[in-house]
mmCIF file of C-alpha atoms and ligand atoms in Angstrom:
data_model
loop_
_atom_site.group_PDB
_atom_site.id
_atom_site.type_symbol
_atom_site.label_atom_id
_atom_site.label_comp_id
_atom_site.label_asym_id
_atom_site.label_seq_id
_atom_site.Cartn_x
_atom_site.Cartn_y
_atom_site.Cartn_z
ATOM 1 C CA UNK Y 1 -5.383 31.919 138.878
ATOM 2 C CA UNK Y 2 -8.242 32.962 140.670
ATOM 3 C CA UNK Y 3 -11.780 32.008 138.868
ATOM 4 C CA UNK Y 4 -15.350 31.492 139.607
ATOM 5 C CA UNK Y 5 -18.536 30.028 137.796
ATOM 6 C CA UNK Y 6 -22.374 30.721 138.582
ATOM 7 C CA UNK Y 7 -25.000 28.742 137.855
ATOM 8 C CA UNK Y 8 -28.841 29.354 139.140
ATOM 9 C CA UNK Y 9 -32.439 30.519 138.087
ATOM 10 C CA UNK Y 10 -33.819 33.901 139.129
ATOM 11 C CA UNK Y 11 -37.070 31.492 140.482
ATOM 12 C CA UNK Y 12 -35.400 28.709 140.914
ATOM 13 C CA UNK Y 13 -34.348 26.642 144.193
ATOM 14 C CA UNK Y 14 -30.447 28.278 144.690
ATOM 15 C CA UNK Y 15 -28.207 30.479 143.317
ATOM 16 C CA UNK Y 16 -24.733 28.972 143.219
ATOM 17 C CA UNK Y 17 -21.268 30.225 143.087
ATOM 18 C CA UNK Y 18 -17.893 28.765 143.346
ATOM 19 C CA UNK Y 19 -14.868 30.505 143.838
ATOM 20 C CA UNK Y 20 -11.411 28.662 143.274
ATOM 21 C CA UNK Y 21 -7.623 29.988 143.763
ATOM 22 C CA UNK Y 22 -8.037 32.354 146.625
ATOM 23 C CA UNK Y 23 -6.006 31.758 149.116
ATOM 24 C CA UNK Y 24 -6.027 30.134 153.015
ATOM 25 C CA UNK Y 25 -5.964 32.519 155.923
ATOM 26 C CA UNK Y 26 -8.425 35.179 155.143
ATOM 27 C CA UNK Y 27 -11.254 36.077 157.562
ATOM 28 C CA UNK Y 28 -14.354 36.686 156.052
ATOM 29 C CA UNK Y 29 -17.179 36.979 158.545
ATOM 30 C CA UNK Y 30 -20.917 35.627 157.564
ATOM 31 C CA UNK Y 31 -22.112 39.520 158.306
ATOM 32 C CA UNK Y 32 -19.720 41.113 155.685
ATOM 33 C CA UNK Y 33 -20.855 38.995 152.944
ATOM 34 C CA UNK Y 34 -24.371 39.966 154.673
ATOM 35 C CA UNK Y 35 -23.675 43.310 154.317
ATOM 36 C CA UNK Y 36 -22.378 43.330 150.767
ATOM 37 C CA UNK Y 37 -25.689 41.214 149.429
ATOM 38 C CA UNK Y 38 -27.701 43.687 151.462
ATOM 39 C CA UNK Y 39 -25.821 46.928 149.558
ATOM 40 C CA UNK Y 40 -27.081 45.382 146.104
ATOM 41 C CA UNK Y 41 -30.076 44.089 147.809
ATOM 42 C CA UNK Y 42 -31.390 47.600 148.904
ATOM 43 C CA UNK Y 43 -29.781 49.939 146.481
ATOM 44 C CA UNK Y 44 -32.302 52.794 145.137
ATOM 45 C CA UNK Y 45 -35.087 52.046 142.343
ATOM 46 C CA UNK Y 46 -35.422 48.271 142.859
ATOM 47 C CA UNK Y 47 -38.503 46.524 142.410
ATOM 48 C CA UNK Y 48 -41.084 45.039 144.676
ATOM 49 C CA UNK Y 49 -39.111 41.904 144.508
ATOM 50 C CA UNK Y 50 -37.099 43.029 146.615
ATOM 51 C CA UNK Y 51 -38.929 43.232 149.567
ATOM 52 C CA UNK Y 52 -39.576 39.108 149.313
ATOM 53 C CA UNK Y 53 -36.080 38.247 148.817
ATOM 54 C CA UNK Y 54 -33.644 38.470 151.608
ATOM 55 C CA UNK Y 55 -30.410 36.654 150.198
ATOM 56 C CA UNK Y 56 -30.298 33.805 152.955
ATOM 57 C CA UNK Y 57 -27.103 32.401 152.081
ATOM 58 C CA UNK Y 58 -24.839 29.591 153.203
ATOM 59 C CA UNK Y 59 -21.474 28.902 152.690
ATOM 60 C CA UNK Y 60 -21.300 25.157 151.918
ATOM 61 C CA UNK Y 61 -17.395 25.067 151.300
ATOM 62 C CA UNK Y 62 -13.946 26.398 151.751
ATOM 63 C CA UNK Y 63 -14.336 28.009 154.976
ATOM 64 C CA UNK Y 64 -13.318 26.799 158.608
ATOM 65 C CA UNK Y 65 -15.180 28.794 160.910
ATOM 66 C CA UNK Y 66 -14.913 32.155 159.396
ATOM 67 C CA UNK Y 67 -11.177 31.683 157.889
ATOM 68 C CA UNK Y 68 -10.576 30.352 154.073
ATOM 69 C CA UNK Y 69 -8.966 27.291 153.589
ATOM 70 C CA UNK Y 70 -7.600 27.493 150.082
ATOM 71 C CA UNK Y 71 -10.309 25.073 148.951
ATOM 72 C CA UNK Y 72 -12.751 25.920 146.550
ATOM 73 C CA UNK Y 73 -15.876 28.021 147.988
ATOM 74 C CA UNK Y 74 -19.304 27.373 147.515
ATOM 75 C CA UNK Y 75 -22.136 29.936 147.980
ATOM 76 C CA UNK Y 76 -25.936 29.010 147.671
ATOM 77 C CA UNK Y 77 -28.166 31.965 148.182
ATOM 78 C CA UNK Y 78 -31.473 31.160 148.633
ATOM 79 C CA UNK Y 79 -34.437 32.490 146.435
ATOM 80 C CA UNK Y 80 -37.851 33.035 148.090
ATOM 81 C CA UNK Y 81 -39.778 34.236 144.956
ATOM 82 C CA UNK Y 82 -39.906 30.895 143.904
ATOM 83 C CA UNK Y 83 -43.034 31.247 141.658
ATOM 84 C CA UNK Y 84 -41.892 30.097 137.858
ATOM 85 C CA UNK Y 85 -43.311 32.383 135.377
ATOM 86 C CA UNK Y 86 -45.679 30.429 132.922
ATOM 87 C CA UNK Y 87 -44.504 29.582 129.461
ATOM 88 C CA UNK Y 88 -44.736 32.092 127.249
ATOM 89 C CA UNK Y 89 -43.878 32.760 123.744
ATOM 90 C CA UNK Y 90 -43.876 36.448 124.262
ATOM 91 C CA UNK Y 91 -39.997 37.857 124.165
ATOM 92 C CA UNK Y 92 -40.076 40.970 126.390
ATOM 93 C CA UNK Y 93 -38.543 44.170 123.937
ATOM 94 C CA UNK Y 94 -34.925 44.965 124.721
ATOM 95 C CA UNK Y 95 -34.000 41.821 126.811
ATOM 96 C CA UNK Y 96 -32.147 38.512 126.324
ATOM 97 C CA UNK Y 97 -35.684 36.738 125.396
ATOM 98 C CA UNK Y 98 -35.770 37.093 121.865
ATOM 99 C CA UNK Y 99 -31.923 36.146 120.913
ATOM 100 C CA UNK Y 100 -32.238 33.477 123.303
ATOM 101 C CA UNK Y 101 -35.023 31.706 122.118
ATOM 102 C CA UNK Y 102 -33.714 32.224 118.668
ATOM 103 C CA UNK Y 103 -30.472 30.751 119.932
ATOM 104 C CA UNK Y 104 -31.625 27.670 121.955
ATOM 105 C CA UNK Y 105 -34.217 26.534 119.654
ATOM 106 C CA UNK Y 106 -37.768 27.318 122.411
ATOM 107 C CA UNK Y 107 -40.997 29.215 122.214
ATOM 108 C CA UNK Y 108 -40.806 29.361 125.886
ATOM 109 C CA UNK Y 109 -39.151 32.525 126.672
ATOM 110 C CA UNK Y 110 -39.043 32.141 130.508
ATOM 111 C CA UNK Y 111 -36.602 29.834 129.998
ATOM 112 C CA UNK Y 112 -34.472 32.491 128.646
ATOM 113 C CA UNK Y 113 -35.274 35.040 131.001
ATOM 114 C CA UNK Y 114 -34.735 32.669 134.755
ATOM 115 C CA UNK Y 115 -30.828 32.507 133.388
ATOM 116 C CA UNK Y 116 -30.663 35.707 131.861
ATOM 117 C CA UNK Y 117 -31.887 37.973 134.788
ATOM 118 C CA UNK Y 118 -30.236 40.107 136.906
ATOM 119 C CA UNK Y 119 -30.889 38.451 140.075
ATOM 120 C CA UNK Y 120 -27.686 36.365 138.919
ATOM 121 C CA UNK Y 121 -25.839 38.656 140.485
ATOM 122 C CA UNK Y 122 -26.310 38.397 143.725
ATOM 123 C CA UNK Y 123 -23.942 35.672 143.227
ATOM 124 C CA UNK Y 124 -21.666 37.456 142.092
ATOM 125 C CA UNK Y 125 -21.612 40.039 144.439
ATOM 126 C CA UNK Y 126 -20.991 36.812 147.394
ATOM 127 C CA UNK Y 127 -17.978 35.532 145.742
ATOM 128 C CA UNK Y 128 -16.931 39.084 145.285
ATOM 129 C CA UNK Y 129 -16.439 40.098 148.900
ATOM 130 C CA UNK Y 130 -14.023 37.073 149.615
ATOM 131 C CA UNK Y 131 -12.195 39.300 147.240
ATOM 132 C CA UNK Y 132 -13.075 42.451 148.589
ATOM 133 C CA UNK Y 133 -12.377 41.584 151.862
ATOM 134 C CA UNK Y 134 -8.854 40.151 150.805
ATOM 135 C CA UNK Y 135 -8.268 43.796 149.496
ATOM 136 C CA UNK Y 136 -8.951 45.642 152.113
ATOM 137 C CA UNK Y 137 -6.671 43.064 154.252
ATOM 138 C CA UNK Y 138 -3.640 44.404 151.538
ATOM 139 C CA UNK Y 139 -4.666 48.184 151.902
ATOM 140 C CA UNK Y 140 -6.217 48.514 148.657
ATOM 141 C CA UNK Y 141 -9.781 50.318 148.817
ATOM 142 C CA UNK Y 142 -12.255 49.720 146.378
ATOM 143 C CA UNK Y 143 -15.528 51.680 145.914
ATOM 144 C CA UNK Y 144 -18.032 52.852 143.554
ATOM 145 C CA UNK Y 145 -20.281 55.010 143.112
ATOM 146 C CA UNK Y 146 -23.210 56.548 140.710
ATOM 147 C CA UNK Y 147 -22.254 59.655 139.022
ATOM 148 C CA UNK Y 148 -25.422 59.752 137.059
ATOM 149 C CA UNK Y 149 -29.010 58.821 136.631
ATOM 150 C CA UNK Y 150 -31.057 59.319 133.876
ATOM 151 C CA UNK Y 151 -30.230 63.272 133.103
ATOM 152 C CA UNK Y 152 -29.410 64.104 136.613
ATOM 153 C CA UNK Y 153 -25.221 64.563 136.728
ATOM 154 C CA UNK Y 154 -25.282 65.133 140.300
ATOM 155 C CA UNK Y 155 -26.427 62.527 142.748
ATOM 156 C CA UNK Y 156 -27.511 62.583 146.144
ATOM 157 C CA UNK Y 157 -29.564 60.591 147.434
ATOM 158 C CA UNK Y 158 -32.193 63.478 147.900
ATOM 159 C CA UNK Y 159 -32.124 64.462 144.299
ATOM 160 C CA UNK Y 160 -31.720 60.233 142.998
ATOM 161 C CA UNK Y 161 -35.192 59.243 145.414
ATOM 162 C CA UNK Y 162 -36.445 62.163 143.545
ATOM 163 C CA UNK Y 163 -35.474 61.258 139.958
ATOM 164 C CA UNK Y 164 -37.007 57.619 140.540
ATOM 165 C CA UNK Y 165 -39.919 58.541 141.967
ATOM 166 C CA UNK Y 166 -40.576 61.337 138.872
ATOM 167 C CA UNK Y 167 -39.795 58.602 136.552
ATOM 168 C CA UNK Y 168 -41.886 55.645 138.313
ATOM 169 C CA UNK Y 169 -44.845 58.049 138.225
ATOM 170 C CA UNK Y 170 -44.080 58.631 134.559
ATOM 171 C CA UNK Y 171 -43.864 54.339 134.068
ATOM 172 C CA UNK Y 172 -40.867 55.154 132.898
ATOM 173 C CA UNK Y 173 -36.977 53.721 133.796
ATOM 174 C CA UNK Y 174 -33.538 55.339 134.246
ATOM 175 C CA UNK Y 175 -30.258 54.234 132.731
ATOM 176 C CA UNK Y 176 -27.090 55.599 134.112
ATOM 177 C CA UNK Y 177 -23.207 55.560 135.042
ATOM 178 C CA UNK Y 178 -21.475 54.248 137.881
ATOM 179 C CA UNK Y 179 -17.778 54.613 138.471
ATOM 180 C CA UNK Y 180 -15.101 52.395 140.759
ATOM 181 C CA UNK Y 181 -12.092 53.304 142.025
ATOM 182 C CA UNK Y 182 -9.088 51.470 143.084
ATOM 183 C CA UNK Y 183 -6.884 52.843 145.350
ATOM 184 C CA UNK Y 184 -3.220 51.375 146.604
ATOM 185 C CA UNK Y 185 -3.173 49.190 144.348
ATOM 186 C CA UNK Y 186 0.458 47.671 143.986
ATOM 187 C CA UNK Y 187 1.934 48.819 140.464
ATOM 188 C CA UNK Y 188 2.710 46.318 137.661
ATOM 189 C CA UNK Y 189 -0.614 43.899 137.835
ATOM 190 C CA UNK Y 190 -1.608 43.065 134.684
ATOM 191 C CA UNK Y 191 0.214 42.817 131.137
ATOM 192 C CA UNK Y 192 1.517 44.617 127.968
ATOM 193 C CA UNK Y 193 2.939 41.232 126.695
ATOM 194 C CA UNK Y 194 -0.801 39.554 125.773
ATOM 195 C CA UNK Y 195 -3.904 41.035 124.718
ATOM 196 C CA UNK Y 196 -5.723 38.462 126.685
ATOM 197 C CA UNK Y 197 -3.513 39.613 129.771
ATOM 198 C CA UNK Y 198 -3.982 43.718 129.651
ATOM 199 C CA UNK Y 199 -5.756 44.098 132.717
ATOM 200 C CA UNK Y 200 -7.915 46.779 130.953
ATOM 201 C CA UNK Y 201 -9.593 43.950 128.424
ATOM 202 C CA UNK Y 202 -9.803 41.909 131.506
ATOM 203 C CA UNK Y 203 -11.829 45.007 134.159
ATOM 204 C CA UNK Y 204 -13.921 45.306 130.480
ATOM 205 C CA UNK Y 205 -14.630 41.951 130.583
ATOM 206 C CA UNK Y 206 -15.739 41.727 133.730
ATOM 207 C CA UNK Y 207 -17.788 44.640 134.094
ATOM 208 C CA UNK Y 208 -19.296 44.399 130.466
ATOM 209 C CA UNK Y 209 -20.844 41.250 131.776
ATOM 210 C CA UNK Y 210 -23.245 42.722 133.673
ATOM 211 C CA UNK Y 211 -26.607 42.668 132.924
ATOM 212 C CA UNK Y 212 -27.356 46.025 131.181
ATOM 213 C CA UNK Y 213 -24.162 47.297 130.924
ATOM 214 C CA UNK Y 214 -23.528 48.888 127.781
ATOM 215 C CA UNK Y 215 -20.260 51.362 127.887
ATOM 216 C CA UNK Y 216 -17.145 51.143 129.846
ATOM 217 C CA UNK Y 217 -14.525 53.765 130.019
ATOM 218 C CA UNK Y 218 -10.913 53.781 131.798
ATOM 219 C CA UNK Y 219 -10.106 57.065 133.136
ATOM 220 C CA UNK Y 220 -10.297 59.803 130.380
ATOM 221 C CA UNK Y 221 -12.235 57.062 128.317
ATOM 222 C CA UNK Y 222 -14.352 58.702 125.011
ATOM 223 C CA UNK Y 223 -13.140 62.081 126.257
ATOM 224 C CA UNK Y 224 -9.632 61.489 125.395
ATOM 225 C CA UNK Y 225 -10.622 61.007 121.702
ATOM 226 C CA UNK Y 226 -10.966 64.679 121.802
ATOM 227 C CA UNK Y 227 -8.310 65.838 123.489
ATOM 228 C CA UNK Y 228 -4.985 66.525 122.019
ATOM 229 C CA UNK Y 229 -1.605 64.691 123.009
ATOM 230 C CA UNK Y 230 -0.623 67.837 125.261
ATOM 231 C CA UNK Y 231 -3.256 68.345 127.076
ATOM 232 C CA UNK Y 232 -3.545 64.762 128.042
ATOM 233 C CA UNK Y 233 -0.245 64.503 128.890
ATOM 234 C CA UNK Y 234 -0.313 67.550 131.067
ATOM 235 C CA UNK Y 235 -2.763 65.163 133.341
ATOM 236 C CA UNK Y 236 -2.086 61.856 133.899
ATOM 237 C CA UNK Y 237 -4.788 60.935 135.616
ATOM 238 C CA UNK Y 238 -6.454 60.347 132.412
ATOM 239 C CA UNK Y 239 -4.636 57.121 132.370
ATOM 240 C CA UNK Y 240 -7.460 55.957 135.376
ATOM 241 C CA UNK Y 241 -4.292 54.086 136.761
ATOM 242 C CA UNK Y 242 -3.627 51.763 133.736
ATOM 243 C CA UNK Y 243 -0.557 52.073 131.384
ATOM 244 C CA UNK Y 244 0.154 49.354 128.747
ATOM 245 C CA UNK Y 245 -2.865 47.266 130.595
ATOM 246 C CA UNK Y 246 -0.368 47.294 133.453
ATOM 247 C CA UNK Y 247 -1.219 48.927 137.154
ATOM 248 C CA UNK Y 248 0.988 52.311 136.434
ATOM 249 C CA UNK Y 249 0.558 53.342 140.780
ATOM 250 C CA UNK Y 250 -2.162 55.689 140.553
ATOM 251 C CA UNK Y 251 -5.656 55.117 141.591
ATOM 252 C CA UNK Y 252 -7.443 53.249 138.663
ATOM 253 C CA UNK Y 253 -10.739 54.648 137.757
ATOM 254 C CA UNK Y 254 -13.212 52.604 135.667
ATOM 255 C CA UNK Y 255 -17.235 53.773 134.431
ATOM 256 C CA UNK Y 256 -19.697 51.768 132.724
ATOM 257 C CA UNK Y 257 -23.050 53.094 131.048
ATOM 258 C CA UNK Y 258 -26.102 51.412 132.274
ATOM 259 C CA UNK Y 259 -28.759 51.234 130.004
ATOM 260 C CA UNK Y 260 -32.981 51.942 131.162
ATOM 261 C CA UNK Y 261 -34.080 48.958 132.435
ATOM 262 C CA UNK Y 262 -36.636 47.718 129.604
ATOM 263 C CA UNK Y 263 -39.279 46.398 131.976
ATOM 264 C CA UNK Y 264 -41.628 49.413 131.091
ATOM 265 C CA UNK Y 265 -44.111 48.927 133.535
ATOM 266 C CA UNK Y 266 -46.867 50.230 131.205
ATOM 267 C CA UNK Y 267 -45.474 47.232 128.667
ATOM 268 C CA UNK Y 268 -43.950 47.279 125.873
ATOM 269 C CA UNK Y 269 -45.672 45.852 122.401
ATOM 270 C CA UNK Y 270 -44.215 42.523 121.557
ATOM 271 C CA UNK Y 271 -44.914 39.539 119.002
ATOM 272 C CA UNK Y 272 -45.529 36.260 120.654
ATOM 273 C CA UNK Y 273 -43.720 33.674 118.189
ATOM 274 C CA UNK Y 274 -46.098 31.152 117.744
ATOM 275 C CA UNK Y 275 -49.018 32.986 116.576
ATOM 276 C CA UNK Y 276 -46.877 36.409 115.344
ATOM 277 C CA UNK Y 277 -49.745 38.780 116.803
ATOM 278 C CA UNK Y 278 -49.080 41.504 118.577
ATOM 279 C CA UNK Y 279 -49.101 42.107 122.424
ATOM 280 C CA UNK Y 280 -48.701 43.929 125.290
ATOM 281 C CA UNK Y 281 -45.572 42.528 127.792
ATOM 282 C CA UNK Y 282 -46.441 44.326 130.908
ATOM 283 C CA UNK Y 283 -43.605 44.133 133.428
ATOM 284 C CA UNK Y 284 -45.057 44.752 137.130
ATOM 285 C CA UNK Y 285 -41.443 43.884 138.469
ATOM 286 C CA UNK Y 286 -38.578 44.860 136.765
ATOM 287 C CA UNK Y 287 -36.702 47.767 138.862
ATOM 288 C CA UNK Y 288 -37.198 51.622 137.799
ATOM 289 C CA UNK Y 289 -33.034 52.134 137.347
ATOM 290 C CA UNK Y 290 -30.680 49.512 137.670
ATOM 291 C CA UNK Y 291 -27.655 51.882 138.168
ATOM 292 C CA UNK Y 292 -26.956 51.428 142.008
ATOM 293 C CA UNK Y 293 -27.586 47.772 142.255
ATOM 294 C CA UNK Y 294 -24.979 47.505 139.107
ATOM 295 C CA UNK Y 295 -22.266 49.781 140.363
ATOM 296 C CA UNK Y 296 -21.938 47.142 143.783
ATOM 297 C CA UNK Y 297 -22.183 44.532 141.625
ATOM 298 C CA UNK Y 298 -19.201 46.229 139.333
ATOM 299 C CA UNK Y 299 -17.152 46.886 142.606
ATOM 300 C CA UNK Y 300 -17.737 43.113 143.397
ATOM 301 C CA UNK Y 301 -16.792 41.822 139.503
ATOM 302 C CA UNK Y 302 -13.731 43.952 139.585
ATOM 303 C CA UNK Y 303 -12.481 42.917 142.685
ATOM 304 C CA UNK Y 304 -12.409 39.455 141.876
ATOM 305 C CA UNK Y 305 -10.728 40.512 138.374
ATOM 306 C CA UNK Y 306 -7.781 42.589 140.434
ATOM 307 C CA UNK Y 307 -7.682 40.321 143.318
ATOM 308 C CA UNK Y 308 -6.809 37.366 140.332
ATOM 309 C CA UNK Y 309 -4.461 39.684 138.818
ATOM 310 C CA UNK Y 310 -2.839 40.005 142.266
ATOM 311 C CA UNK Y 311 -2.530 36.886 143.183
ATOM 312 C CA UNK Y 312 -0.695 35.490 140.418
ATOM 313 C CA UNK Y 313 1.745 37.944 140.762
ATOM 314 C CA UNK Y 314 2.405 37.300 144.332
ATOM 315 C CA UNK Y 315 1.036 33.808 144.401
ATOM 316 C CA UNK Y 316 -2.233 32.773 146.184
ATOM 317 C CA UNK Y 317 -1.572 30.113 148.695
ATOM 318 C CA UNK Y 318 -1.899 32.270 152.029
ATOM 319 C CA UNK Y 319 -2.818 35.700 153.171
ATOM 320 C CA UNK Y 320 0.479 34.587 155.443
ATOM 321 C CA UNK Y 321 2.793 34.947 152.798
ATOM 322 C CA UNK Y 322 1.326 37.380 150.037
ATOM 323 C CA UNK Y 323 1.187 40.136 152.540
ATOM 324 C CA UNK Y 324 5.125 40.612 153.360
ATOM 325 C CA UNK Y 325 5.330 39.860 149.544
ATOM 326 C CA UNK Y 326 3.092 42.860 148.580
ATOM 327 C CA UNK Y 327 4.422 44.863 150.777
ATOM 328 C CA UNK Y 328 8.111 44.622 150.219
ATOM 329 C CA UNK Y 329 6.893 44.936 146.319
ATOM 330 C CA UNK Y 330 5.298 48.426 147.731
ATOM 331 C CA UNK Y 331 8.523 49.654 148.908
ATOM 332 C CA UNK Y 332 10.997 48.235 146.145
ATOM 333 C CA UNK Y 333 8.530 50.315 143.736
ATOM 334 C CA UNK Y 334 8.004 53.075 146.049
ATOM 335 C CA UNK Y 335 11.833 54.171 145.521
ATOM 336 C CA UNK Y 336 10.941 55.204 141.600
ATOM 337 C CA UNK Y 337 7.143 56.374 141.799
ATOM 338 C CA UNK Y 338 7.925 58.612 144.727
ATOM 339 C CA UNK Y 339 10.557 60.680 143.176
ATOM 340 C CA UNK Y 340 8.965 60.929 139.889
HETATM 341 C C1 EPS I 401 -35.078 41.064 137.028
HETATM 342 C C2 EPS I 401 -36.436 41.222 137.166
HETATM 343 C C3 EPS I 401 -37.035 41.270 138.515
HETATM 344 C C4 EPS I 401 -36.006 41.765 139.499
HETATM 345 C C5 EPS I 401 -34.810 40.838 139.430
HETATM 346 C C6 EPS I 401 -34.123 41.029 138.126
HETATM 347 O O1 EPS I 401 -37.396 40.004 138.960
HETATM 348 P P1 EPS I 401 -38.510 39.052 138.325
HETATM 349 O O2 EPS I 401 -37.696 37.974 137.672
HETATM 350 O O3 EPS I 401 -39.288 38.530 139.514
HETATM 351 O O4 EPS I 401 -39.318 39.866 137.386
HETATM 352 O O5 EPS I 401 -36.539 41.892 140.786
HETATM 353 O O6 EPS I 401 -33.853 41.125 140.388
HETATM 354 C C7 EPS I 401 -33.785 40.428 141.530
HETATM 355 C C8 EPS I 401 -34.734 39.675 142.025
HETATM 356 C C9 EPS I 401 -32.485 40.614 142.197
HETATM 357 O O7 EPS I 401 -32.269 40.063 143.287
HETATM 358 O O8 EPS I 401 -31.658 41.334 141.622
HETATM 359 C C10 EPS I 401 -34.546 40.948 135.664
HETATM 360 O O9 EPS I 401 -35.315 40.722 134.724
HETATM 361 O O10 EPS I 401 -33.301 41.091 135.490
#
């Protein structure tokens, strides 16, 4: 079993990850988890935080040299906006704040919003491209990608600067929908027997924990509620590569609806909760569209989900020995999905 835990305020000293159950043998230079925090880091329509943080990280465990151990791993990321917010009873509209205070009993709704922000995830996205990285070693390429923003349906970057800056002008933000792919994935990962072990409730699960995410699809998705029994047959790519929350040896395709960031930076009016009158929350940093940070962050979630499902099919102790294993797995199936 492959699983990780986070912990860390958005102001506070460190971000922290662990990851434990991946296996020993499996180079993972200092640069490519560089470059991976850097992709979320500097994705389009991020806010001016941005340009203070720089993701210093250090690897405190599970690594000799550049080469995993097998031992847990431990990621601090360091955060430079280190200013703390001052206490506030005024939940910001269409964020964690108000729930959360509700929940954990405080009038202070910074409290809420250090945990609950998405600077989390640059955690995430560390512990992530161990798994990546362990993919790519076993063939299997995994990407993403932003097939919308706001109502713009066809993205380049070109037409996305433009979209953001329309929208920034307008003090307005952009929801959207990324999608990842999977491709060579070995067939059979995941489960029919459980519900708990479909790999399709476990990809939801993972994605639909990220911070703003508020629709996932696999392959056809909604559309296929519309479509009749022939025509989907007729394309099985519709399946996005899952069958009976099993890998069926197609590419598996996975979207997820991002919702506006709701950090308007005109504000928004709230109700403070001690005194119940009503203010302005004026958000000078939250990011104009959250869409291409999230979809990195979603190719970093699911890649720890299908590098766990992976492993304890093939077993986790070394790259040394799950690679033959995979790969004689490849050509045993091979025989049947090639001549189908
Ligand atoms: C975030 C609000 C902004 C973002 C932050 C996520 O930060 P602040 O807490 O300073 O208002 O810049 O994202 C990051 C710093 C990051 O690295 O992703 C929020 O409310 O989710």
């Amino acid at each position: 079993m492959l699983r990780y835990l986070t912990a860390g305020e958005s102001h506070g000293r460190y971000l922290t990850g662990i990851l434990e159950g991946f296996p020993a043998g499996v180079k993972v230079g200092r640069s490519y988890i560089a470059g991976q925090l850097r992709r979320r880091r500097q994705a389009p329509g991020r806010s001016a935080r941005q340009a203070l943080e720089t993701d210093a990280f250090e690897v405190a465990s599970g690594l000799s040299g550049d080469v995993t151990t097998g031992a847990p791993i431990t990621i601090l990321i360091e955060n430079k906006g280190r200013a703390l917010p001052t206490p506030s009873a005024l939940p910001r509209p269409g964020h964690a704040d108000l729930a959360g205070m509700l929940k954990y009993g405080t009038f202070n709704a910074s409290l809420i919003r250090e945990r609950a922000s998405a600077r989390e995830t640059a955690v995430r996205v560390a512990l992530g491209s161990f798994a990546l990285r362990l993919h790519e070693l076993l063939g299997i390429a995994i990407n993403s990608r932003v097939v919308s923003l706001g109502r713009l349906s066809s993205i380049t970057a070109a037409a996305a600067a433009a979209e953001i800056a329309r929208a920034r002008r307008a003090g307005d933000t952009l929801g959207g929908v990324f999608e990842i792919t999977a491709e060579g994935l070995p067939a059979g990962l995941g489960d029919f027997t459980h519900w708990d072990r479909r790999l399709g409730a476990r990809l939801g699960a993972a994605l639909m924990g990220i911070n703003g995410v508020k629709g996932f699809e696999v392959g056809g998705g909604f559309g296929l509620a519309s479509r009749g029994g022939i025509a989907a047959a007729a394309d099985p790519e519709l399946s996005g590569g899952l069958d009976g929350g099993m890998t069926n040896g197609r590419a598996l395709t996975l979207r997820c609806a991002v919702k506006p960031v709701p950090g308007l930076p005109g504000g928004a009016l709230s109700t403070d909760l001690r005194t119940f009158k009503k203010k302005l929350y004026s958000s000078k940093t939250s990011d104009t569209t959250a869409v291409f940070a999230a979809a990195v962050v979603g190719e970093h979630a699911a890649a720890l989900e299908l590098a766990s499902a992976l492993l304890e099919k093939f077993g986790s102790d070394s790259l040394t020995e799950l690679k033959p294993r995979v790969e004689e797995w490849r050509k045993k199936t091979g025989k049947i999905l090639n001549r189908l």
